[in-house]
mmCIF file of C-alpha atoms in Angstrom:
data_model
loop_
_atom_site.group_PDB
_atom_site.id
_atom_site.type_symbol
_atom_site.label_atom_id
_atom_site.label_comp_id
_atom_site.label_asym_id
_atom_site.label_seq_id
_atom_site.Cartn_x
_atom_site.Cartn_y
_atom_site.Cartn_z
ATOM 1 C CA MET A 1 27.441 13.883 -18.508
ATOM 2 C CA LYS A 2 28.207 11.035 -16.121
ATOM 3 C CA LYS A 3 28.405 7.281 -16.618
ATOM 4 C CA VAL A 4 25.787 5.587 -14.470
ATOM 5 C CA ARG A 5 25.441 1.826 -13.981
ATOM 6 C CA ILE A 6 22.181 0.564 -12.454
ATOM 7 C CA ILE A 7 21.827 -2.880 -10.870
ATOM 8 C CA GLY A 8 18.407 -4.377 -11.536
ATOM 9 C CA GLY A 9 15.832 -3.769 -14.249
ATOM 10 C CA GLY A 10 12.769 -3.541 -12.048
ATOM 11 C CA ILE A 11 10.445 -0.563 -12.001
ATOM 12 C CA THR A 12 12.824 1.413 -9.754
ATOM 13 C CA GLY A 13 15.851 0.753 -11.951
ATOM 14 C CA LEU A 14 13.926 1.561 -15.128
ATOM 15 C CA THR A 15 12.557 4.797 -13.689
ATOM 16 C CA CYS A 16 16.003 5.897 -12.511
ATOM 17 C CA ALA A 17 17.467 5.079 -15.910
ATOM 18 C CA TYR A 18 14.713 7.005 -17.667
ATOM 19 C CA ARG A 19 15.155 10.129 -15.555
ATOM 20 C CA LEU A 20 18.959 10.035 -15.749
ATOM 21 C CA ALA A 21 18.998 9.428 -19.510
ATOM 22 C CA ARG A 22 16.588 12.339 -20.012
ATOM 23 C CA ALA A 23 19.060 14.493 -18.089
ATOM 24 C CA GLY A 24 21.769 13.522 -20.585
ATOM 25 C CA HIS A 25 23.724 10.873 -18.688
ATOM 26 C CA ASP A 26 25.224 7.669 -20.107
ATOM 27 C CA VAL A 27 23.235 4.847 -18.472
ATOM 28 C CA GLU A 28 23.499 1.059 -18.438
ATOM 29 C CA ILE A 29 21.210 -1.413 -16.628
ATOM 30 C CA TYR A 30 22.505 -4.784 -15.461
ATOM 31 C CA GLU A 31 19.684 -7.302 -15.003
ATOM 32 C CA LYS A 32 20.024 -10.845 -13.646
ATOM 33 C CA GLY A 33 17.075 -12.312 -15.561
ATOM 34 C CA GLU A 34 15.998 -12.239 -19.163
ATOM 35 C CA GLU A 35 12.992 -9.944 -18.642
ATOM 36 C CA LEU A 36 12.495 -6.502 -17.176
ATOM 37 C CA GLY A 37 10.048 -5.405 -14.511
ATOM 38 C CA GLY A 38 10.842 -7.756 -11.631
ATOM 39 C CA LEU A 39 7.870 -8.117 -9.285
ATOM 40 C CA ALA A 40 6.212 -5.223 -11.119
ATOM 41 C CA GLY A 41 5.769 -7.388 -14.197
ATOM 42 C CA SER A 42 2.839 -9.090 -15.898
ATOM 43 C CA PHE A 43 2.226 -12.310 -17.791
ATOM 44 C CA VAL A 44 -0.484 -13.510 -20.188
ATOM 45 C CA ARG A 45 -2.468 -16.718 -19.783
ATOM 46 C CA ASP A 46 -5.613 -17.654 -21.732
ATOM 47 C CA ASP A 47 -5.895 -14.131 -23.157
ATOM 48 C CA PHE A 48 -5.893 -12.576 -19.691
ATOM 49 C CA ILE A 49 -3.174 -10.331 -18.246
ATOM 50 C CA TYR A 50 -2.042 -11.070 -14.684
ATOM 51 C CA ASP A 51 0.271 -8.984 -12.518
ATOM 52 C CA TYR A 52 2.841 -10.787 -10.380
ATOM 53 C CA GLY A 53 1.737 -8.691 -7.436
ATOM 54 C CA PRO A 54 -0.739 -5.947 -6.575
ATOM 55 C CA HIS A 55 0.542 -2.623 -7.909
ATOM 56 C CA GLU A 56 -1.232 0.709 -8.066
ATOM 57 C CA PHE A 57 -0.394 4.373 -7.593
ATOM 58 C CA CYS A 58 -2.303 6.123 -4.804
ATOM 59 C CA THR A 59 -0.674 9.533 -4.971
ATOM 60 C CA GLU A 60 -1.052 13.249 -5.404
ATOM 61 C CA ASP A 61 2.637 13.765 -6.189
ATOM 62 C CA PRO A 62 2.687 15.989 -9.322
ATOM 63 C CA LEU A 63 6.088 14.711 -10.529
ATOM 64 C CA LEU A 64 4.996 11.064 -10.330
ATOM 65 C CA ILE A 65 1.664 11.750 -12.035
ATOM 66 C CA SER A 66 3.307 13.742 -14.846
ATOM 67 C CA THR A 67 5.884 10.977 -15.349
ATOM 68 C CA LEU A 68 3.139 8.339 -15.585
ATOM 69 C CA LYS A 69 1.245 10.465 -18.103
ATOM 70 C CA ASP A 70 4.395 11.030 -20.120
ATOM 71 C CA VAL A 71 5.279 7.318 -20.258
ATOM 72 C CA LEU A 72 1.813 5.752 -20.593
ATOM 73 C CA GLY A 73 -0.179 8.448 -22.368
ATOM 74 C CA SER A 74 -3.789 7.333 -22.868
ATOM 75 C CA ASP A 75 -2.997 3.969 -21.227
ATOM 76 C CA LEU A 76 -2.856 5.663 -17.826
ATOM 77 C CA VAL A 77 -6.291 5.216 -16.276
ATOM 78 C CA VAL A 78 -7.879 6.417 -13.050
ATOM 79 C CA ARG A 79 -9.965 3.915 -11.140
ATOM 80 C CA GLU A 80 -12.234 4.390 -8.146
ATOM 81 C CA LYS A 81 -11.872 1.970 -5.285
ATOM 82 C CA HIS A 82 -14.806 -0.267 -4.388
ATOM 83 C CA VAL A 83 -13.776 -2.682 -1.648
ATOM 84 C CA ALA A 84 -15.678 -4.715 0.944
ATOM 85 C CA GLN A 85 -14.583 -7.057 3.718
ATOM 86 C CA LEU A 86 -16.417 -9.952 5.333
ATOM 87 C CA PHE A 87 -16.769 -9.044 9.007
ATOM 88 C CA ASN A 88 -19.052 -10.685 11.571
ATOM 89 C CA GLY A 89 -20.791 -12.585 8.766
ATOM 90 C CA ASN A 90 -21.595 -9.484 6.692
ATOM 91 C CA PHE A 91 -19.861 -7.690 3.854
ATOM 92 C CA VAL A 92 -19.034 -4.169 4.991
ATOM 93 C CA ASP A 93 -17.537 -1.331 2.967
ATOM 94 C CA TYR A 94 -13.802 -0.781 3.327
ATOM 95 C CA PRO A 95 -12.857 1.678 4.589
ATOM 96 C CA LEU A 96 -15.754 1.683 7.033
ATOM 97 C CA SER A 97 -16.998 5.122 8.017
ATOM 98 C CA PRO A 98 -17.636 5.832 11.730
ATOM 99 C CA LEU A 99 -21.374 6.215 10.999
ATOM 100 C CA GLU A 100 -21.540 2.921 9.072
ATOM 101 C CA PHE A 101 -19.720 1.198 11.925
ATOM 102 C CA ILE A 102 -22.464 2.253 14.323
ATOM 103 C CA GLN A 103 -25.215 1.308 11.839
ATOM 104 C CA GLN A 104 -23.835 -2.085 10.794
ATOM 105 C CA MET A 105 -22.509 -3.343 14.119
ATOM 106 C CA SER A 106 -24.692 -4.440 16.990
ATOM 107 C CA LEU A 107 -25.280 -1.961 19.803
ATOM 108 C CA SER A 108 -23.552 -4.200 22.352
ATOM 109 C CA PHE A 109 -20.496 -4.610 20.139
ATOM 110 C CA THR A 110 -20.259 -0.865 19.457
ATOM 111 C CA VAL A 111 -20.621 0.054 23.136
ATOM 112 C CA LYS A 112 -18.059 -2.556 24.186
ATOM 113 C CA VAL A 113 -15.503 -1.356 21.631
ATOM 114 C CA GLY A 114 -16.102 2.285 22.577
ATOM 115 C CA LEU A 115 -15.624 1.648 26.292
ATOM 116 C CA GLU A 116 -12.471 -0.366 25.670
ATOM 117 C CA VAL A 117 -10.982 2.384 23.513
ATOM 118 C CA ILE A 118 -11.655 4.999 26.218
ATOM 119 C CA TYR A 119 -10.234 2.685 28.899
ATOM 120 C CA GLN A 120 -7.084 1.973 26.885
ATOM 121 C CA ARG A 121 -6.615 5.696 26.309
ATOM 122 C CA PHE A 122 -6.723 6.528 30.014
ATOM 123 C CA LYS A 123 -4.584 3.507 30.809
ATOM 124 C CA ALA A 124 -1.927 4.675 28.346
ATOM 125 C CA LEU A 125 -1.907 8.142 29.931
ATOM 126 C CA LEU A 126 -1.694 6.919 33.543
ATOM 127 C CA ASN A 127 0.330 3.737 33.200
ATOM 128 C CA PRO A 128 1.797 3.181 29.726
ATOM 129 C CA SER A 129 2.455 -0.453 28.894
ATOM 130 C CA SER A 130 5.081 -1.724 26.498
ATOM 131 C CA ASP A 131 4.183 -2.966 23.036
ATOM 132 C CA ASN A 132 5.870 -6.362 22.966
ATOM 133 C CA SER A 133 3.970 -7.846 20.024
ATOM 134 C CA PHE A 134 1.612 -7.027 17.154
ATOM 135 C CA GLU A 135 -1.354 -8.163 19.250
ATOM 136 C CA GLN A 136 -0.336 -6.017 22.227
ATOM 137 C CA TRP A 137 0.200 -2.944 20.033
ATOM 138 C CA VAL A 138 -3.313 -3.241 18.572
ATOM 139 C CA SER A 139 -4.978 -4.019 21.928
ATOM 140 C CA ASN A 140 -3.367 -0.957 23.512
ATOM 141 C CA ARG A 141 -4.829 1.323 20.838
ATOM 142 C CA PHE A 142 -8.061 -0.266 19.612
ATOM 143 C CA GLY A 143 -9.038 -2.488 22.521
ATOM 144 C CA PRO A 144 -8.956 -6.287 22.913
ATOM 145 C CA THR A 145 -12.363 -6.811 21.239
ATOM 146 C CA MET A 146 -11.366 -5.177 17.946
ATOM 147 C CA CYS A 147 -8.037 -6.959 18.161
ATOM 148 C CA SER A 148 -9.515 -10.440 18.640
ATOM 149 C CA SER A 149 -12.437 -9.981 16.230
ATOM 150 C CA TYR A 150 -10.683 -8.181 13.374
ATOM 151 C CA PHE A 151 -6.973 -7.328 13.523
ATOM 152 C CA LYS A 152 -5.721 -10.621 14.960
ATOM 153 C CA PRO A 153 -7.523 -13.102 12.626
ATOM 154 C CA TYR A 154 -6.916 -10.913 9.566
ATOM 155 C CA THR A 155 -3.210 -10.587 10.319
ATOM 156 C CA GLU A 156 -2.746 -14.286 11.069
ATOM 157 C CA LYS A 157 -4.541 -15.206 7.838
ATOM 158 C CA VAL A 158 -2.265 -12.926 5.803
ATOM 159 C CA TRP A 159 1.040 -13.688 7.522
ATOM 160 C CA GLY A 160 0.431 -17.239 8.725
ATOM 161 C CA ILE A 161 1.984 -16.339 12.099
ATOM 162 C CA ASN A 162 0.435 -15.926 15.527
ATOM 163 C CA ALA A 163 -0.091 -12.216 16.212
ATOM 164 C CA ASN A 164 1.688 -12.666 19.551
ATOM 165 C CA GLU A 165 4.836 -13.655 17.668
ATOM 166 C CA ILE A 166 4.879 -10.710 15.238
ATOM 167 C CA ASP A 167 7.029 -7.687 16.055
ATOM 168 C CA PRO A 168 5.029 -4.597 17.111
ATOM 169 C CA ARG A 169 6.881 -2.552 14.497
ATOM 170 C CA THR A 170 4.951 -4.497 11.887
ATOM 171 C CA ALA A 171 1.732 -3.117 13.361
ATOM 172 C CA SER A 172 3.009 0.470 13.467
ATOM 173 C CA ASP A 173 4.215 0.140 9.863
ATOM 174 C CA ARG A 174 1.193 -1.662 8.376
ATOM 175 C CA ILE A 175 -1.687 -0.054 10.303
ATOM 176 C CA ALA A 176 -2.195 3.481 9.044
ATOM 177 C CA PHE A 177 -3.766 4.829 12.235
ATOM 178 C CA GLU A 178 -2.001 5.449 15.531
ATOM 179 C CA SER A 179 -5.158 4.891 17.559
ATOM 180 C CA ALA A 180 -8.925 4.650 17.312
ATOM 181 C CA PHE A 181 -9.115 8.412 17.898
ATOM 182 C CA ASP A 182 -6.676 9.029 15.062
ATOM 183 C CA TYR A 183 -8.899 6.901 12.801
ATOM 184 C CA LEU A 184 -12.045 8.806 13.831
ATOM 185 C CA PHE A 185 -10.433 12.175 13.129
ATOM 186 C CA ARG A 186 -8.982 11.232 9.728
ATOM 187 C CA ALA A 187 -11.986 9.152 8.650
ATOM 188 C CA THR A 188 -14.338 12.031 9.427
ATOM 189 C CA ALA A 189 -12.236 14.359 7.253
ATOM 190 C CA TYR A 190 -12.247 11.773 4.463
ATOM 191 C CA PHE A 191 -15.962 10.917 4.453
ATOM 192 C CA MET A 192 -17.245 14.446 5.087
ATOM 193 C CA PHE A 193 -14.829 16.481 2.954
ATOM 194 C CA LYS A 194 -13.480 13.802 0.561
ATOM 195 C CA LYS A 195 -9.976 14.537 1.821
ATOM 196 C CA ASN A 196 -7.779 11.673 0.637
ATOM 197 C CA ASP A 197 -5.189 10.532 3.173
ATOM 198 C CA PHE A 198 -1.728 10.191 1.602
ATOM 199 C CA ARG A 199 0.257 10.349 4.849
ATOM 200 C CA SER A 200 0.571 6.566 4.974
ATOM 201 C CA ILE A 201 0.998 4.211 2.029
ATOM 202 C CA HIS A 202 -1.245 1.727 3.863
ATOM 203 C CA SER A 203 -4.067 4.151 4.580
ATOM 204 C CA PRO A 204 -7.394 2.910 3.143
ATOM 205 C CA LEU A 205 -8.756 6.464 3.098
ATOM 206 C CA LYS A 206 -8.200 6.984 -0.621
ATOM 207 C CA ASP A 207 -10.969 6.761 -3.206
ATOM 208 C CA LYS A 208 -9.007 6.505 -6.445
ATOM 209 C CA PHE A 209 -5.761 5.230 -7.872
ATOM 210 C CA TYR A 210 -3.747 5.397 -11.083
ATOM 211 C CA TYR A 211 -3.127 2.216 -13.044
ATOM 212 C CA ALA A 212 -1.710 1.004 -16.359
ATOM 213 C CA ARG A 213 -4.506 -0.128 -18.674
ATOM 214 C CA ARG A 214 -2.787 -3.409 -19.648
ATOM 215 C CA GLY A 215 -1.268 -4.252 -16.303
ATOM 216 C CA ILE A 216 1.779 -3.006 -14.451
ATOM 217 C CA GLY A 217 4.025 -4.871 -16.876
ATOM 218 C CA SER A 218 2.976 -2.493 -19.651
ATOM 219 C CA LEU A 219 4.365 0.413 -17.617
ATOM 220 C CA CYS A 220 7.741 -1.328 -17.346
ATOM 221 C CA ALA A 221 7.658 -2.149 -21.064
ATOM 222 C CA ALA A 222 6.903 1.488 -21.899
ATOM 223 C CA LEU A 223 9.681 2.681 -19.583
ATOM 224 C CA ALA A 224 12.133 0.268 -21.205
ATOM 225 C CA GLU A 225 11.172 1.497 -24.676
ATOM 226 C CA ARG A 226 11.667 5.113 -23.633
ATOM 227 C CA CYS A 227 15.025 4.179 -22.116
ATOM 228 C CA ARG A 228 16.160 2.548 -25.369
ATOM 229 C CA GLU A 229 15.103 5.638 -27.314
ATOM 230 C CA LEU A 230 17.280 7.712 -24.965
ATOM 231 C CA GLY A 231 20.275 5.421 -25.474
ATOM 232 C CA VAL A 232 20.150 3.309 -22.314
ATOM 233 C CA ASP A 233 22.045 0.033 -22.765
ATOM 234 C CA PHE A 234 20.591 -3.155 -21.225
ATOM 235 C CA LYS A 235 22.825 -6.007 -20.067
ATOM 236 C CA PHE A 236 21.023 -9.283 -19.264
ATOM 237 C CA GLY A 237 22.280 -12.313 -17.379
ATOM 238 C CA TYR A 238 24.475 -10.376 -14.962
ATOM 239 C CA GLN A 239 24.348 -11.317 -11.276
ATOM 240 C CA LEU A 240 25.744 -9.146 -8.494
ATOM 241 C CA LYS A 241 28.601 -10.987 -6.756
ATOM 242 C CA GLN A 242 29.776 -8.376 -4.255
ATOM 243 C CA LEU A 243 29.660 -4.677 -3.485
#
């Protein structure tokens, strides 16, 4: 048995404490605030439960799923995703299948995007250009039309920053597909064979997710209760001064 001290009582700290305590270790959690859960917490207002941020589990990891079932029991629910985005004045399903793209977009738009993607592909093979911004990264892989009509306005709305001023690593981290061809290949596998894509946490090619029935805060509350049953000691009001 070892003595383990964990800094922070968020979902990561609680999960670590739970696993370590189950293995027989002496565990303490030091939390700055007066409540557990951190950003993975919930609050109640007018009889409704709100999460501080969007939290869900899109996974096929057997250890994670078994841990969720063990902690939440019947309060672990599986939900199917039903999402749409407003694009070119119409609500389109998200993720959009290659066939739906052709059906829902105008012929001129589809042809223009297709030609740009092919051109950018050959251009990258013959004369690779550097990715010096988010906008450039997207244009090099999906063409300037898709960049200006979808990726650029969406990104600027979310981040509040001009896409030319965002680091290209943000694009490679946040966009699940390396190119339009990569999207076509993986989307075809998803829509034809219902093959969920777990290679990227940001991939939209997943049709279900695991969630706590009463909000993500209930998962943290259940984890904390299990930790207390296993002898984990909680210390509140402690702030990290130095390492």
